[in-house]
Amino acid sequence: MNQQNLKTTKQLGLLGSIFGGLLIGLPVIPLAASAAPSSALNPCPRIFYEEPHNNRVLVPQGCPPNAATLRQQGQVSGEQTTPAAPGVTGVTPIQPPLPETRQNPITTITPIAGTVNVRIKNNTNARVSYQAIGHTEPRSLAGREEIVLQGLPTPVTITMVREDGGLLQVQPASDSPEGVLTVLLDETTNVNNSRSALRIQQDGQVFLN
């Protein structure tokens, strides 16, 4: 084989390697795209493991337990409970009441096509962190402002915590239109009146914790 033929053979081999690499690489592109994180929200957001939620909010089933969940599990099993973090004493974990032990609903809303709208009116002077678990990321609502969460599928739990660590009283308004639940957030000094979670059942019954 002369030098010219040898050079041509090497060039063809080089081109074959390049095109072969491209052909091998092509199927990887759609696979990588399909493996990208979906747009679905994380059911176990990091806020569950940050204060004050770490010691106040029970994580959904299937999530790694936080301090509040571990403390609640200890109470259920009869084991010694884990002490609360420094500066967080006498805090009750947020948990929708069990059907057989829950209190009477504070109000009832009529879902429309299985969804409800929730208007949150912050009557305090403090910013309030709120989240519709599994449907929104944690958000902040300034004092004296309001927000409407639209099209929330029931059942749904909404957490509301004052960012300054103060107590928060949650109560429904009596003049809400059909399919809309208006909740009023007010300051309180009575720990027994303080609530941080609102649960809307599939049948429209509303509970506070």
PDB file of C-alpha atoms in Angstrom:
ATOM      1  CA  MET A   1       0.000   0.000   0.000  1.00  0.00           C
ATOM      2  CA  ASN A   2       1.565   3.290  -1.061  1.00  0.00           C
ATOM      3  CA  GLN A   3       1.797   6.350   1.117  1.00  0.00           C
ATOM      4  CA  GLN A   4      -1.180   8.080  -0.597  1.00  0.00           C
ATOM      5  CA  ASN A   5      -3.502   5.093  -0.010  1.00  0.00           C
ATOM      6  CA  LEU A   6      -2.310   4.813   3.589  1.00  0.00           C
ATOM      7  CA  LYS A   7      -3.093   8.481   4.193  1.00  0.00           C
ATOM      8  CA  THR A   8      -6.590   8.080   2.662  1.00  0.00           C
ATOM      9  CA  THR A   9      -7.284   5.018   4.820  1.00  0.00           C
ATOM     10  CA  LYS A  10      -6.304   6.894   7.975  1.00  0.00           C
ATOM     11  CA  GLN A  11      -8.572   9.803   7.053  1.00  0.00           C
ATOM     12  CA  LEU A  12     -11.511   7.467   6.431  1.00  0.00           C
ATOM     13  CA  GLY A  13     -10.890   5.765   9.753  1.00  0.00           C
ATOM     14  CA  LEU A  14     -10.792   9.076  11.536  1.00  0.00           C
ATOM     15  CA  LEU A  15     -14.102  10.169   9.950  1.00  0.00           C
ATOM     16  CA  GLY A  16     -15.655   6.830  10.839  1.00  0.00           C
ATOM     17  CA  SER A  17     -14.636   7.284  14.482  1.00  0.00           C
ATOM     18  CA  ILE A  18     -16.104  10.786  14.586  1.00  0.00           C
ATOM     19  CA  PHE A  19     -19.461   9.799  13.030  1.00  0.00           C
ATOM     20  CA  GLY A  20     -19.576   6.674  15.149  1.00  0.00           C
ATOM     21  CA  GLY A  21     -19.094   8.782  18.275  1.00  0.00           C
ATOM     22  CA  LEU A  22     -21.895  11.094  17.153  1.00  0.00           C
ATOM     23  CA  LEU A  23     -24.256   8.194  16.556  1.00  0.00           C
ATOM     24  CA  ILE A  24     -23.461   6.756  19.967  1.00  0.00           C
ATOM     25  CA  GLY A  25     -23.936  10.127  21.624  1.00  0.00           C
ATOM     26  CA  LEU A  26     -27.266  10.970  19.983  1.00  0.00           C
ATOM     27  CA  PRO A  27     -29.519   8.700  22.119  1.00  0.00           C
ATOM     28  CA  VAL A  28     -27.991  10.175  25.267  1.00  0.00           C
ATOM     29  CA  ILE A  29     -29.506  13.613  24.661  1.00  0.00           C
ATOM     30  CA  PRO A  30     -33.203  12.724  25.103  1.00  0.00           C
ATOM     31  CA  LEU A  31     -32.348  10.369  27.963  1.00  0.00           C
ATOM     32  CA  ALA A  32     -30.533  13.145  29.792  1.00  0.00           C
ATOM     33  CA  ALA A  33     -33.478  15.450  29.261  1.00  0.00           C
ATOM     34  CA  SER A  34     -35.917  12.882  30.563  1.00  0.00           C
ATOM     35  CA  ALA A  35     -33.746  12.363  33.606  1.00  0.00           C
ATOM     36  CA  ALA A  36     -33.827  16.054  34.457  1.00  0.00           C
ATOM     37  CA  PRO A  37     -35.776  16.961  37.591  1.00  0.00           C
ATOM     38  CA  SER A  38     -39.483  17.201  36.929  1.00  0.00           C
ATOM     39  CA  SER A  39     -41.444  20.362  37.565  1.00  0.00           C
ATOM     40  CA  ALA A  40     -43.269  18.658  40.427  1.00  0.00           C
ATOM     41  CA  LEU A  41     -42.587  20.292  43.771  1.00  0.00           C
ATOM     42  CA  ASN A  42     -40.505  18.470  46.340  1.00  0.00           C
ATOM     43  CA  PRO A  43     -42.902  16.848  48.875  1.00  0.00           C
ATOM     44  CA  CYS A  44     -40.122  17.058  51.486  1.00  0.00           C
ATOM     45  CA  PRO A  45     -38.940  20.695  51.211  1.00  0.00           C
ATOM     46  CA  ARG A  46     -35.935  21.866  53.166  1.00  0.00           C
ATOM     47  CA  ILE A  47     -38.100  24.232  55.227  1.00  0.00           C
ATOM     48  CA  PHE A  48     -39.311  21.200  57.236  1.00  0.00           C
ATOM     49  CA  TYR A  49     -35.789  20.875  58.641  1.00  0.00           C
ATOM     50  CA  GLU A  50     -35.209  24.575  59.387  1.00  0.00           C
ATOM     51  CA  GLU A  51     -36.345  26.483  62.456  1.00  0.00           C
ATOM     52  CA  PRO A  52     -39.042  27.070  63.537  1.00  0.00           C
ATOM     53  CA  HIS A  53     -40.625  24.386  61.309  1.00  0.00           C
ATOM     54  CA  ASN A  54     -38.085  21.746  62.425  1.00  0.00           C
ATOM     55  CA  ASN A  55     -39.632  21.736  65.903  1.00  0.00           C
ATOM     56  CA  ARG A  56     -43.218  22.637  64.965  1.00  0.00           C
ATOM     57  CA  VAL A  57     -44.233  20.936  61.714  1.00  0.00           C
ATOM     58  CA  LEU A  58     -44.599  17.177  61.264  1.00  0.00           C
ATOM     59  CA  VAL A  59     -43.249  16.070  57.898  1.00  0.00           C
ATOM     60  CA  PRO A  60     -45.523  14.196  55.430  1.00  0.00           C
ATOM     61  CA  GLN A  61     -45.368  10.414  55.369  1.00  0.00           C
ATOM     62  CA  GLY A  62     -42.366   9.185  53.404  1.00  0.00           C
ATOM     63  CA  CYS A  63     -40.123  12.166  54.292  1.00  0.00           C
ATOM     64  CA  PRO A  64     -37.098  11.862  56.610  1.00  0.00           C
ATOM     65  CA  PRO A  65     -38.265  12.744  60.134  1.00  0.00           C
ATOM     66  CA  ASN A  66     -37.407  16.124  61.622  1.00  0.00           C
ATOM     67  CA  ALA A  67     -37.253  16.993  65.337  1.00  0.00           C
ATOM     68  CA  ALA A  68     -41.028  17.455  65.650  1.00  0.00           C
ATOM     69  CA  THR A  69     -41.735  14.129  63.920  1.00  0.00           C
ATOM     70  CA  LEU A  70     -39.230  12.260  66.082  1.00  0.00           C
ATOM     71  CA  ARG A  71     -40.738  13.813  69.204  1.00  0.00           C
ATOM     72  CA  GLN A  72     -44.253  12.823  68.121  1.00  0.00           C
ATOM     73  CA  GLN A  73     -43.129   9.270  67.322  1.00  0.00           C
ATOM     74  CA  GLY A  74     -41.630   9.026  70.796  1.00  0.00           C
ATOM     75  CA  GLN A  75     -44.927  10.119  72.350  1.00  0.00           C
ATOM     76  CA  VAL A  76     -46.921   7.578  70.337  1.00  0.00           C
ATOM     77  CA  SER A  77     -44.594   4.686  71.151  1.00  0.00           C
ATOM     78  CA  GLY A  78     -44.262   5.643  74.821  1.00  0.00           C
ATOM     79  CA  GLU A  79     -40.553   6.322  74.500  1.00  0.00           C
ATOM     80  CA  GLN A  80     -38.801   9.277  76.058  1.00  0.00           C
ATOM     81  CA  THR A  81     -39.280  12.312  73.863  1.00  0.00           C
ATOM     82  CA  THR A  82     -36.444  14.267  72.321  1.00  0.00           C
ATOM     83  CA  PRO A  83     -35.914  17.637  74.048  1.00  0.00           C
ATOM     84  CA  ALA A  84     -36.776  20.671  71.986  1.00  0.00           C
ATOM     85  CA  ALA A  85     -33.994  22.799  70.586  1.00  0.00           C
ATOM     86  CA  PRO A  86     -32.761  25.694  72.765  1.00  0.00           C
ATOM     87  CA  GLY A  87     -35.133  28.615  72.610  1.00  0.00           C
ATOM     88  CA  VAL A  88     -38.032  26.453  71.365  1.00  0.00           C
ATOM     89  CA  THR A  89     -39.909  25.342  74.469  1.00  0.00           C
ATOM     90  CA  GLY A  90     -43.489  24.331  74.876  1.00  0.00           C
ATOM     91  CA  VAL A  91     -43.958  24.086  71.111  1.00  0.00           C
ATOM     92  CA  THR A  92     -46.679  21.799  69.809  1.00  0.00           C
ATOM     93  CA  PRO A  93     -45.913  20.067  66.493  1.00  0.00           C
ATOM     94  CA  ILE A  94     -48.240  20.874  63.630  1.00  0.00           C
ATOM     95  CA  GLN A  95     -50.287  17.834  62.629  1.00  0.00           C
ATOM     96  CA  PRO A  96     -53.750  17.509  61.125  1.00  0.00           C
ATOM     97  CA  PRO A  97     -55.874  15.715  63.746  1.00  0.00           C
ATOM     98  CA  LEU A  98     -56.716  12.084  63.162  1.00  0.00           C
ATOM     99  CA  PRO A  99     -60.305  11.420  62.024  1.00  0.00           C
ATOM    100  CA  GLU A 100     -61.178   9.552  65.202  1.00  0.00           C
ATOM    101  CA  THR A 101     -59.686  12.129  67.583  1.00  0.00           C
ATOM    102  CA  ARG A 102     -60.055  15.444  65.812  1.00  0.00           C
ATOM    103  CA  GLN A 103     -62.128  18.323  67.107  1.00  0.00           C
ATOM    104  CA  ASN A 104     -65.160  19.823  65.448  1.00  0.00           C
ATOM    105  CA  PRO A 105     -64.409  21.734  62.238  1.00  0.00           C
ATOM    106  CA  ILE A 106     -64.081  25.493  62.619  1.00  0.00           C
ATOM    107  CA  THR A 107     -65.977  25.988  59.361  1.00  0.00           C
ATOM    108  CA  THR A 108     -66.937  24.211  56.152  1.00  0.00           C
ATOM    109  CA  ILE A 109     -66.240  25.230  52.586  1.00  0.00           C
ATOM    110  CA  THR A 110     -67.797  23.811  49.416  1.00  0.00           C
ATOM    111  CA  PRO A 111     -65.052  22.666  47.038  1.00  0.00           C
ATOM    112  CA  ILE A 112     -65.651  23.359  43.348  1.00  0.00           C
ATOM    113  CA  ALA A 113     -64.501  20.455  41.159  1.00  0.00           C
ATOM    114  CA  GLY A 114     -62.458  19.227  44.110  1.00  0.00           C
ATOM    115  CA  THR A 115     -60.545  22.498  44.547  1.00  0.00           C
ATOM    116  CA  VAL A 116     -60.765  25.533  46.805  1.00  0.00           C
ATOM    117  CA  ASN A 117     -59.396  29.053  46.869  1.00  0.00           C
ATOM    118  CA  VAL A 118     -57.872  30.294  50.122  1.00  0.00           C
ATOM    119  CA  ARG A 119     -57.493  34.001  50.885  1.00  0.00           C
ATOM    120  CA  ILE A 120     -54.995  34.746  53.648  1.00  0.00           C
ATOM    121  CA  LYS A 121     -55.261  38.195  55.244  1.00  0.00           C
ATOM    122  CA  ASN A 122     -52.332  39.118  57.454  1.00  0.00           C
ATOM    123  CA  ASN A 123     -53.712  41.554  60.029  1.00  0.00           C
ATOM    124  CA  THR A 124     -50.456  41.567  62.012  1.00  0.00           C
ATOM    125  CA  ASN A 125     -47.491  43.903  61.608  1.00  0.00           C
ATOM    126  CA  ALA A 126     -45.122  40.966  61.123  1.00  0.00           C
ATOM    127  CA  ARG A 127     -44.210  39.012  58.023  1.00  0.00           C
ATOM    128  CA  VAL A 128     -45.753  35.550  57.874  1.00  0.00           C
ATOM    129  CA  SER A 129     -44.212  32.557  56.142  1.00  0.00           C
ATOM    130  CA  TYR A 130     -46.878  30.337  54.557  1.00  0.00           C
ATOM    131  CA  GLN A 131     -46.964  27.237  52.375  1.00  0.00           C
ATOM    132  CA  ALA A 132     -49.581  24.942  50.854  1.00  0.00           C
ATOM    133  CA  ILE A 133     -47.778  21.669  51.505  1.00  0.00           C
ATOM    134  CA  GLY A 134     -47.028  19.840  48.261  1.00  0.00           C
ATOM    135  CA  HIS A 135     -48.436  22.641  46.102  1.00  0.00           C
ATOM    136  CA  THR A 136     -46.348  25.776  46.721  1.00  0.00           C
ATOM    137  CA  GLU A 137     -42.885  26.614  47.899  1.00  0.00           C
ATOM    138  CA  PRO A 138     -42.565  28.583  51.163  1.00  0.00           C
ATOM    139  CA  ARG A 139     -43.598  32.191  50.599  1.00  0.00           C
ATOM    140  CA  SER A 140     -43.628  35.358  52.678  1.00  0.00           C
ATOM    141  CA  LEU A 141     -46.604  37.653  53.273  1.00  0.00           C
ATOM    142  CA  ALA A 142     -45.943  41.145  54.624  1.00  0.00           C
ATOM    143  CA  GLY A 143     -47.958  42.605  57.459  1.00  0.00           C
ATOM    144  CA  ARG A 144     -51.321  44.161  56.537  1.00  0.00           C
ATOM    145  CA  GLU A 145     -51.322  42.401  53.159  1.00  0.00           C
ATOM    146  CA  GLU A 146     -53.325  39.500  51.732  1.00  0.00           C
ATOM    147  CA  ILE A 147     -52.877  36.766  49.151  1.00  0.00           C
ATOM    148  CA  VAL A 148     -55.193  34.310  47.392  1.00  0.00           C
ATOM    149  CA  LEU A 149     -54.116  30.710  46.771  1.00  0.00           C
ATOM    150  CA  GLN A 150     -56.201  29.529  43.833  1.00  0.00           C
ATOM    151  CA  GLY A 151     -57.189  26.046  42.737  1.00  0.00           C
ATOM    152  CA  LEU A 152     -55.832  24.082  45.689  1.00  0.00           C
ATOM    153  CA  PRO A 153     -56.938  20.430  45.444  1.00  0.00           C
ATOM    154  CA  THR A 154     -58.427  18.981  48.606  1.00  0.00           C
ATOM    155  CA  PRO A 155     -57.347  17.667  50.996  1.00  0.00           C
ATOM    156  CA  VAL A 156     -54.661  20.281  51.601  1.00  0.00           C
ATOM    157  CA  THR A 157     -52.657  21.598  54.552  1.00  0.00           C
ATOM    158  CA  ILE A 158     -51.461  25.192  54.760  1.00  0.00           C
ATOM    159  CA  THR A 159     -48.835  26.195  57.329  1.00  0.00           C
ATOM    160  CA  MET A 160     -48.498  29.782  58.576  1.00  0.00           C
ATOM    161  CA  VAL A 161     -45.702  30.949  60.891  1.00  0.00           C
ATOM    162  CA  ARG A 162     -44.715  34.445  61.979  1.00  0.00           C
ATOM    163  CA  GLU A 163     -41.154  35.109  60.899  1.00  0.00           C
ATOM    164  CA  ASP A 164     -40.430  37.033  64.109  1.00  0.00           C
ATOM    165  CA  GLY A 165     -41.347  33.972  66.189  1.00  0.00           C
ATOM    166  CA  GLY A 166     -44.481  35.540  67.684  1.00  0.00           C
ATOM    167  CA  LEU A 167     -47.805  33.812  68.250  1.00  0.00           C
ATOM    168  CA  LEU A 168     -50.379  33.733  65.493  1.00  0.00           C
ATOM    169  CA  GLN A 169     -54.138  33.369  65.770  1.00  0.00           C
ATOM    170  CA  VAL A 170     -55.888  31.957  62.703  1.00  0.00           C
ATOM    171  CA  GLN A 171     -59.635  32.271  62.273  1.00  0.00           C
ATOM    172  CA  PRO A 172     -62.016  32.036  59.321  1.00  0.00           C
ATOM    173  CA  ALA A 173     -63.978  35.048  58.052  1.00  0.00           C
ATOM    174  CA  SER A 174     -67.755  34.681  57.914  1.00  0.00           C
ATOM    175  CA  ASP A 175     -68.293  36.507  54.632  1.00  0.00           C
ATOM    176  CA  SER A 176     -66.365  34.227  52.256  1.00  0.00           C
ATOM    177  CA  PRO A 177     -67.996  33.566  48.861  1.00  0.00           C
ATOM    178  CA  GLU A 178     -68.678  30.004  47.702  1.00  0.00           C
ATOM    179  CA  GLY A 179     -65.524  28.060  46.954  1.00  0.00           C
ATOM    180  CA  VAL A 180     -63.338  30.600  48.793  1.00  0.00           C
ATOM    181  CA  LEU A 181     -62.080  30.307  52.359  1.00  0.00           C
ATOM    182  CA  THR A 182     -60.862  33.555  53.906  1.00  0.00           C
ATOM    183  CA  VAL A 183     -58.648  33.196  56.969  1.00  0.00           C
ATOM    184  CA  LEU A 184     -57.614  36.095  59.166  1.00  0.00           C
ATOM    185  CA  LEU A 185     -54.213  36.140  60.818  1.00  0.00           C
ATOM    186  CA  ASP A 186     -54.066  38.150  64.055  1.00  0.00           C
ATOM    187  CA  GLU A 187     -51.555  38.643  66.825  1.00  0.00           C
ATOM    188  CA  THR A 188     -52.174  36.911  70.147  1.00  0.00           C
ATOM    189  CA  THR A 189     -50.426  36.530  73.491  1.00  0.00           C
ATOM    190  CA  ASN A 190     -52.367  33.407  74.460  1.00  0.00           C
ATOM    191  CA  VAL A 191     -50.452  30.275  73.486  1.00  0.00           C
ATOM    192  CA  ASN A 192     -53.695  28.287  73.597  1.00  0.00           C
ATOM    193  CA  ASN A 193     -55.078  30.425  70.782  1.00  0.00           C
ATOM    194  CA  SER A 194     -51.967  30.189  68.644  1.00  0.00           C
ATOM    195  CA  ARG A 195     -52.288  28.036  65.530  1.00  0.00           C
ATOM    196  CA  SER A 196     -49.868  27.333  62.701  1.00  0.00           C
ATOM    197  CA  ALA A 197     -51.629  24.896  60.375  1.00  0.00           C
ATOM    198  CA  LEU A 198     -54.942  24.836  58.567  1.00  0.00           C
ATOM    199  CA  ARG A 199     -56.284  21.599  57.109  1.00  0.00           C
ATOM    200  CA  ILE A 200     -59.076  21.444  54.523  1.00  0.00           C
ATOM    201  CA  GLN A 201     -60.514  17.954  54.164  1.00  0.00           C
ATOM    202  CA  GLN A 202     -61.798  16.543  50.896  1.00  0.00           C
ATOM    203  CA  ASP A 203     -65.365  17.058  52.080  1.00  0.00           C
ATOM    204  CA  GLY A 204     -64.676  20.752  52.790  1.00  0.00           C
ATOM    205  CA  GLN A 205     -64.406  20.569  56.574  1.00  0.00           C
ATOM    206  CA  VAL A 206     -61.721  22.886  57.943  1.00  0.00           C
ATOM    207  CA  PHE A 207     -59.565  22.190  61.023  1.00  0.00           C
ATOM    208  CA  LEU A 208     -56.851  24.138  62.818  1.00  0.00           C
ATOM    209  CA  ASN A 209     -53.738  22.957  64.652  1.00  0.00           C
TER     210      ASN A 209
END
